[in-house]
Coordinates of C-alpha atoms and ligand atoms in Angstrom, one line a residue:
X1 CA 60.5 -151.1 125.6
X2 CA 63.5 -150.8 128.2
X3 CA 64.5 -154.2 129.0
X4 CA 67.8 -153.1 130.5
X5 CA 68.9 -150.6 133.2
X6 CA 69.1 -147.2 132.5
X7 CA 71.2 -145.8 136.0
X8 CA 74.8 -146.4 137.1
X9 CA 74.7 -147.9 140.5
X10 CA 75.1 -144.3 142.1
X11 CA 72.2 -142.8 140.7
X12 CA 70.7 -145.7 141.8
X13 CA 71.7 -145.6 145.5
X14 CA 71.4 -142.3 145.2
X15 CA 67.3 -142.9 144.6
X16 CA 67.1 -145.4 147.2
X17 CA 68.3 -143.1 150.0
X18 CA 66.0 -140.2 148.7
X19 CA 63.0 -142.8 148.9
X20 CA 63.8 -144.0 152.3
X21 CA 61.8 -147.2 151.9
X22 CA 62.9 -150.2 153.5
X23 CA 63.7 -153.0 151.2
X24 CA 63.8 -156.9 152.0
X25 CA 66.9 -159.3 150.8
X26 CA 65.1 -162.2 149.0
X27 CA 66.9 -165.0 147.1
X28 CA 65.5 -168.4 145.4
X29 CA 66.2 -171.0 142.9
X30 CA 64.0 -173.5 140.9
X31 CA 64.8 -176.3 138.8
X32 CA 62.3 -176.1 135.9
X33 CA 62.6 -176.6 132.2
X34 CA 62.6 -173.1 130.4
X35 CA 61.3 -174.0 126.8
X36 CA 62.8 -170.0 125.8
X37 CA 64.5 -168.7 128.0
X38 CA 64.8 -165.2 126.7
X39 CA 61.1 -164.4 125.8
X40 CA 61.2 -165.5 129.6
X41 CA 63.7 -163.1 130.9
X42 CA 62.2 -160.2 129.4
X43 CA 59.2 -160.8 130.9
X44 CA 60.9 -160.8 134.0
X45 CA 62.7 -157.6 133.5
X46 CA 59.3 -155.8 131.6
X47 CA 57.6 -157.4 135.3
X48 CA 60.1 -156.8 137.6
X49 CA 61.8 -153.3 136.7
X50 CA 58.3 -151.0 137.7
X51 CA 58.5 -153.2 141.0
X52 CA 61.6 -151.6 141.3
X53 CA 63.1 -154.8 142.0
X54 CA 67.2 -154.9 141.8
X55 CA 69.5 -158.0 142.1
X56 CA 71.0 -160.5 139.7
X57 CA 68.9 -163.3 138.3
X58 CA 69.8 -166.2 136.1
X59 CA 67.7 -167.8 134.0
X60 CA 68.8 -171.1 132.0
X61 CA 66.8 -174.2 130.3
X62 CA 66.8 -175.6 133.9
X63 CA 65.5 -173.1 135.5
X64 CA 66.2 -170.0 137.6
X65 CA 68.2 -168.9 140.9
X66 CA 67.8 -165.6 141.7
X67 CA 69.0 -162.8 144.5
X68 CA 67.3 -160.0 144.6
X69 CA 66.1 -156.8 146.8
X70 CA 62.7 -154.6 145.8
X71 CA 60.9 -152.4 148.6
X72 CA 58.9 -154.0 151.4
X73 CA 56.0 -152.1 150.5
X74 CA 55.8 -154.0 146.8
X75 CA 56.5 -157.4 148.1
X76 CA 52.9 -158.5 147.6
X77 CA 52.9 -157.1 143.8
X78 CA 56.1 -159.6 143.4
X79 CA 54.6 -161.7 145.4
X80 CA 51.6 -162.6 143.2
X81 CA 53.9 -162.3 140.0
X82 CA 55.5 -165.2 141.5
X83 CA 52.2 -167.2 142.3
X84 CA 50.8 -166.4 138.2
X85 CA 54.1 -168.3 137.2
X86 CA 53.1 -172.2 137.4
X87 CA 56.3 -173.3 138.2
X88 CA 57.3 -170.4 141.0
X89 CA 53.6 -170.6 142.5
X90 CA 54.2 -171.3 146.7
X91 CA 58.4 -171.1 146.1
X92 CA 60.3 -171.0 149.4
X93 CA 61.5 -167.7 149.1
X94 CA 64.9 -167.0 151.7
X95 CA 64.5 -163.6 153.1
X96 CA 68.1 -162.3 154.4
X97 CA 68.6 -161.7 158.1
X98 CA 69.9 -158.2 158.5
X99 CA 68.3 -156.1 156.1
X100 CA 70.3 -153.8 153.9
X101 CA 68.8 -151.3 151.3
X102 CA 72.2 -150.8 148.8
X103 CA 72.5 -155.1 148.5
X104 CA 71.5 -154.8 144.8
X105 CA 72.5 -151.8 142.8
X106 CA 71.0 -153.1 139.2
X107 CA 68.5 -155.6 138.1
X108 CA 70.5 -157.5 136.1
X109 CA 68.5 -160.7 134.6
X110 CA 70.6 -162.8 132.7
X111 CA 70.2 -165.9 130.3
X112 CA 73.5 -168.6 131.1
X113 CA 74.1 -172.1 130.3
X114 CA 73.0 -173.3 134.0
X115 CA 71.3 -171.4 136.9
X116 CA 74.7 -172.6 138.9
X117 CA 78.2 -172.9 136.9
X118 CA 78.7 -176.7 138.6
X119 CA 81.0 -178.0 135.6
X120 CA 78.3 -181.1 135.7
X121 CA 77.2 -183.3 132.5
X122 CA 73.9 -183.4 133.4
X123 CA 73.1 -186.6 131.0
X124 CA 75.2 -188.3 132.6
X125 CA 72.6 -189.0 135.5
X126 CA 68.9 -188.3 136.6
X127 CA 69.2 -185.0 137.9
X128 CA 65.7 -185.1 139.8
X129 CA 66.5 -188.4 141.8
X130 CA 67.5 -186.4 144.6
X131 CA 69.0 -186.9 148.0
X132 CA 66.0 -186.5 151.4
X133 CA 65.6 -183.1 152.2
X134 CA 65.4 -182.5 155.9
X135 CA 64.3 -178.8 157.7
X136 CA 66.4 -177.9 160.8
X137 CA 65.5 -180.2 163.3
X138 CA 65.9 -183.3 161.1
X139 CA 69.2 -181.7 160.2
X140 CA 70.5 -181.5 163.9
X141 CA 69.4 -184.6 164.8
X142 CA 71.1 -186.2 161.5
X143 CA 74.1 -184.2 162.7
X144 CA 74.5 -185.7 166.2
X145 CA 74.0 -189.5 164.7
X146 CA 78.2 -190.9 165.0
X147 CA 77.1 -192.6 161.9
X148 CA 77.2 -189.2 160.1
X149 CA 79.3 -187.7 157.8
X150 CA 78.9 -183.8 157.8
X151 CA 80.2 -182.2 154.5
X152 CA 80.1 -178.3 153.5
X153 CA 79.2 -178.0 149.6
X154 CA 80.7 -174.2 149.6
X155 CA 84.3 -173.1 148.4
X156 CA 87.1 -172.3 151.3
X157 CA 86.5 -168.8 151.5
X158 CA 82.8 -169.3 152.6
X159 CA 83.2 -172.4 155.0
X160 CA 86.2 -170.1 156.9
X161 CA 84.2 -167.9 158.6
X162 CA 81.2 -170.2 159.3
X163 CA 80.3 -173.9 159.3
X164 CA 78.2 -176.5 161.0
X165 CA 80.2 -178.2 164.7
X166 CA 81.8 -181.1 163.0
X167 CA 81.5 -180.5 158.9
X168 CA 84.1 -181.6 156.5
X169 CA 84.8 -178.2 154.7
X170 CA 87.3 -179.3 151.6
X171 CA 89.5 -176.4 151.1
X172 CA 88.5 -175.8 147.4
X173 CA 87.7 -172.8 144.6
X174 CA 84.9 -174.6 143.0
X175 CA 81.8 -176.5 143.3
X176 CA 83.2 -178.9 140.9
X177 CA 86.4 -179.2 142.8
X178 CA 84.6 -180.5 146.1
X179 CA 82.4 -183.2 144.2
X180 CA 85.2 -185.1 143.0
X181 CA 87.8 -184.6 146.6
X182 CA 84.7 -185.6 148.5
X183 CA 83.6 -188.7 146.7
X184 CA 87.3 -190.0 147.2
X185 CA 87.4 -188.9 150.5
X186 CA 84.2 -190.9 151.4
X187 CA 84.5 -193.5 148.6
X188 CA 84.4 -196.7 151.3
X189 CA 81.9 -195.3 152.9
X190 CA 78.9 -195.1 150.4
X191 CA 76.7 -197.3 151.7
X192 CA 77.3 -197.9 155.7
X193 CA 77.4 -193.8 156.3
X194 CA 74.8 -191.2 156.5
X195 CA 76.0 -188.5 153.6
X196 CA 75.0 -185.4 155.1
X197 CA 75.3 -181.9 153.2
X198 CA 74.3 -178.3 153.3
X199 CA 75.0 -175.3 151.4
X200 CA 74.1 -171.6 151.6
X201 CA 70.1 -171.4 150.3
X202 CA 70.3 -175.7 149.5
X203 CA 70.6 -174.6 145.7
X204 CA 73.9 -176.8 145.1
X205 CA 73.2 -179.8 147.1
X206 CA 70.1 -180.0 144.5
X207 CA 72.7 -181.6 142.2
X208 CA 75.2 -182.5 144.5
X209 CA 72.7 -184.8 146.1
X210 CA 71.2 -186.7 142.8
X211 CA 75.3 -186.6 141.8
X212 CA 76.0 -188.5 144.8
X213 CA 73.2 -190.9 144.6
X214 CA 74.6 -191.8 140.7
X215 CA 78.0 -192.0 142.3
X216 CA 76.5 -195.1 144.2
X217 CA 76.0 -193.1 147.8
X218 CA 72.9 -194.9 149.5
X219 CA 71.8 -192.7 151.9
X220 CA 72.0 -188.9 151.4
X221 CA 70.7 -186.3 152.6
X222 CA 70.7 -181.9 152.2
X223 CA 69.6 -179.2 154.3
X224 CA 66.7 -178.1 152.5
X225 CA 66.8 -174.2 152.3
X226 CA 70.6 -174.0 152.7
X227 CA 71.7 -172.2 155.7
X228 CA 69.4 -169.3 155.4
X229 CA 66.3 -171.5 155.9
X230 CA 68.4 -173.1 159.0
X231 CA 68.6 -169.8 160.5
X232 CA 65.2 -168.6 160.0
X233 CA 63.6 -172.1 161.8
X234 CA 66.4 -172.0 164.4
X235 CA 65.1 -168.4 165.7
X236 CA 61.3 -168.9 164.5
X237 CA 61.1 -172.2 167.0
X238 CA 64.0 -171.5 169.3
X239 CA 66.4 -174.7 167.5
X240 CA 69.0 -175.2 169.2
X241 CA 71.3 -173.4 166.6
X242 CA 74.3 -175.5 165.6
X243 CA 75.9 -173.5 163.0
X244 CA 79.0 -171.5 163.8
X245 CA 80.1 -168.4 162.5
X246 CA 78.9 -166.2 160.0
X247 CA 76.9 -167.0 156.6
X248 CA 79.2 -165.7 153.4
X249 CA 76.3 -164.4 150.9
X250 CA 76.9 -163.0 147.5
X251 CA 76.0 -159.4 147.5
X252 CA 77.4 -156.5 149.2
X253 CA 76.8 -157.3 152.7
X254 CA 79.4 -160.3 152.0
X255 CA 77.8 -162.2 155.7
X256 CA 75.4 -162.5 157.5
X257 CA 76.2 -163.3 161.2
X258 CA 74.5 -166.4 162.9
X259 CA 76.3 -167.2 166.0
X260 CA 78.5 -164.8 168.1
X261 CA 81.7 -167.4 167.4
X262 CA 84.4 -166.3 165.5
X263 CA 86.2 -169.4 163.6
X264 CA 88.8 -167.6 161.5
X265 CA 91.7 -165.2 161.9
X266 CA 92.7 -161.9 160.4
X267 CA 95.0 -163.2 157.1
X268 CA 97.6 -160.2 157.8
X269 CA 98.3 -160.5 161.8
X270 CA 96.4 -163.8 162.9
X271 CA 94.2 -162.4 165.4
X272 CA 90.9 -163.8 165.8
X273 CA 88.4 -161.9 163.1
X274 CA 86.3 -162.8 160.9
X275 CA 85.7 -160.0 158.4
X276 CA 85.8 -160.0 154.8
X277 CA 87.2 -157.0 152.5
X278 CA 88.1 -157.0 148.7
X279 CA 91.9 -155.2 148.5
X280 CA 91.2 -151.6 147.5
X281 CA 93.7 -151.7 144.5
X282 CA 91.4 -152.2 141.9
X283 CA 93.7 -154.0 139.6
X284 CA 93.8 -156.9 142.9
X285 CA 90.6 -156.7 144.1
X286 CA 91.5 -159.9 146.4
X287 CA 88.8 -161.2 148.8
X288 CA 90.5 -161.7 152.1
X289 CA 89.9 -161.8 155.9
X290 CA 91.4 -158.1 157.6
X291 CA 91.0 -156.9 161.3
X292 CA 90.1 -153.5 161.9
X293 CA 93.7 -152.8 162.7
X294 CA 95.2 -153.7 159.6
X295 CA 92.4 -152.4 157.8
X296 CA 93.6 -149.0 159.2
X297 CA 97.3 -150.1 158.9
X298 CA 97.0 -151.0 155.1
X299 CA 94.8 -148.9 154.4
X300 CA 92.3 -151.9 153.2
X301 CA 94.5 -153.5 150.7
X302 CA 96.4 -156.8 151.2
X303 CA 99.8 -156.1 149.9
X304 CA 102.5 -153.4 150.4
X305 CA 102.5 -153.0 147.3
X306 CA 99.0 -152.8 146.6
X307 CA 98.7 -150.3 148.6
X308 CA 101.5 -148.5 147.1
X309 CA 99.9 -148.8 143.5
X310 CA 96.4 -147.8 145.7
X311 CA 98.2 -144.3 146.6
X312 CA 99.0 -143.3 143.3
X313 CA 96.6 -140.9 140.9
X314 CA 94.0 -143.0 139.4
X315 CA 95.4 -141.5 136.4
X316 CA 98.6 -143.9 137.0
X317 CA 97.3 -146.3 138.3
X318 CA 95.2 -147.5 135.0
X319 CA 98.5 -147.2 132.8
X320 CA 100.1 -149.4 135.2
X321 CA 97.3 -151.8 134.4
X322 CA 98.0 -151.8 131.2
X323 CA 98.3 -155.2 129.4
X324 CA 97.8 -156.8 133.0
X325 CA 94.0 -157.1 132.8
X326 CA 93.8 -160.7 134.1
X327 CA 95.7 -159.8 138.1
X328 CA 92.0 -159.4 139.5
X329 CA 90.5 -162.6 138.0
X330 CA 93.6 -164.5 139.4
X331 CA 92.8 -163.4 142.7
X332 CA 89.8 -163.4 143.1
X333 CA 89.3 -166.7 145.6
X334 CA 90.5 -165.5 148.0
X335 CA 94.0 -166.8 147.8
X336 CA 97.4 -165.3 147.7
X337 CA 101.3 -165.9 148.9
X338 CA 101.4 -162.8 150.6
X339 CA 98.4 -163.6 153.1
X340 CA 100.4 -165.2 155.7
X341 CA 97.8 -166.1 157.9
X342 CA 95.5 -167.8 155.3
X343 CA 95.3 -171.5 156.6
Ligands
ZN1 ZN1 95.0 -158.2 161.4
ZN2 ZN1 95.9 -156.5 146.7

């Protein structure tokens, strides 16, 4: 039995052009105990592979989050998979905005620790005693109460180019990181404020919110569905939409754009943009915000000197690598002297 992929992610776009089907964006998450779960992610993949489903899926003890694409036309197959699982039957499933066929290149279903890396002991408190979770309208009208405190549970490079009108967004790499800078930057307010917090697709104010709640925070509350379930009630029943910006997701399409406001600036020259590449030396690879001017002028990377290695013959290029494996993993938030404009 083939329980992993067989084609490189060319072949594989390659297919999906030639079968010029339409395929949705989907993601979801659910905390459940997984008594195995590898006889569980095989049957996922031995399920999920005919279906021609692609994405990346994590399965743990605690559950399972998972982003994924398959073709419209096999959505009820997957679907009713979901439903024969006791545990996924009726799931909110977050279908993406703008539609893109190449998101997913591989189905990649993988067994890990937790479903999110959030650096958490979790018998250290109740992780189910979570916070109230309110759909969009509750949201809002949480959001306008002066008794409110807004907070963004994403990392800096995601709150940058989108964000909720008044959120705190704490300018860190890690989930982790923004746990413990909130809870000190709140910490005399724990019981007279309204802790309010929202995330991309709600997965990590699951645990942020019971986290709070052990942390002695009275009244919290999380955006149930994360900002993709915000945006789909906003336009389903005309919401008055109060998110800014665009919605930094983690596959190919990097955003998805939710109001026409641009709230960050090109990291090279400082104009108003709010775009993000990956620098096109591969040894860099860092994520950073470029205009379409010094995309041109750089010729997509974020350094002269990247894009001085990124001229050379590939051939080069690798034995300048050579013994310096680690530059693309230091990078890789999004953070870097020689972006001057990076606030
Ligand atoms: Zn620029
Ligand atoms: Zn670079």
């Amino acid at each position: 039995m083939q329980l992993y992929n067989k084609l490189s992610a060319e072949e594989r776009a390659q297919l999906i052009d030639e079968a010029g089907k339409d395929r949705l964006t989907i993601s979801f998450y659910q905390y459940h105990n997984i008594g195995n779960p590898q006889v569980f992610r095989d049957h996922l993949f031995i399920t999920w592979d005919p279906l021609e489903v692609l994405g990346r899926i994590y399965v743990a003890k605690e559950g399972i989050n998972a982003q994924l694409s398959l073709p419209a036309d096999r959505f009820h197959e997957f679907k009713a998979h979901l439903d024969s699982i006791s545990f996924l039957k009726d799931i909110r499933l977050n279908v993406a905005i703008e539609q893109d066929n190449k998101s997913f290149l591989k189905l990649k279903v993988k067994v890990r620790d937790k479903i999110v890396a959030d650096g958490l002991n979790d018998d250290l408190f109740d992780v189910t005693n979570k916070g109230v979770h309110l759909n969009a309208e509750e949201f809002n009208k949480l959001l306008a109460d002066p008794n409110t405190i807004c907070v963004d549970m994403r990392n800096h490079y995601e709150s940058e180019i989108g964000h909720f009108d008044g959120a705190l967004t704490p300018d860190v790499d890690t989930f982790r990181d923004s746990l413990d800078i909130i809870e000190a930057d709140l910490k005399d307010h724990k019981e007279d404020k309204n802790l309010l917090m929202y995330c991309t697709g709600g997965i990590r104010c699951e645990k942020a919110s019971a986290y709070y709640k052990y942390k002695g925070f009275k009244n919290v509350f999380q955006l149930e569905g994360g900002i993709i379930e915000y945006t789909r009630q906003v336009n389903e029943k005309g919401i008055e939409n109060k998110f800014k910006g665009k919605n930094f997701v983690f596959d190919h399409r990097k955003s998805e754009r939710i109001s026409e406001d641009v709230v960050s600036n090109c990291h090279q020259c400082g104009e108003s943009c709010d775009t993000h590449v990956n620098c096109a030396n591969e040894a860099c690879h860092l994520l950073f915000i470029q205009c379409d001017s010094c995309n041109k002028k750089m010729e997509e990377c974020c350094s002269v000197e990247c894009k001085e290695i990124n001229a050379l013959p590939y051939e080069e290029q690798k034995e300048l690598r050579k013994g310096k494996s680690n530059s693309n993993k230091i990078f890789k938030k999004g953070r870097s002297e020689v972006l001057k404009f990076k606030k």
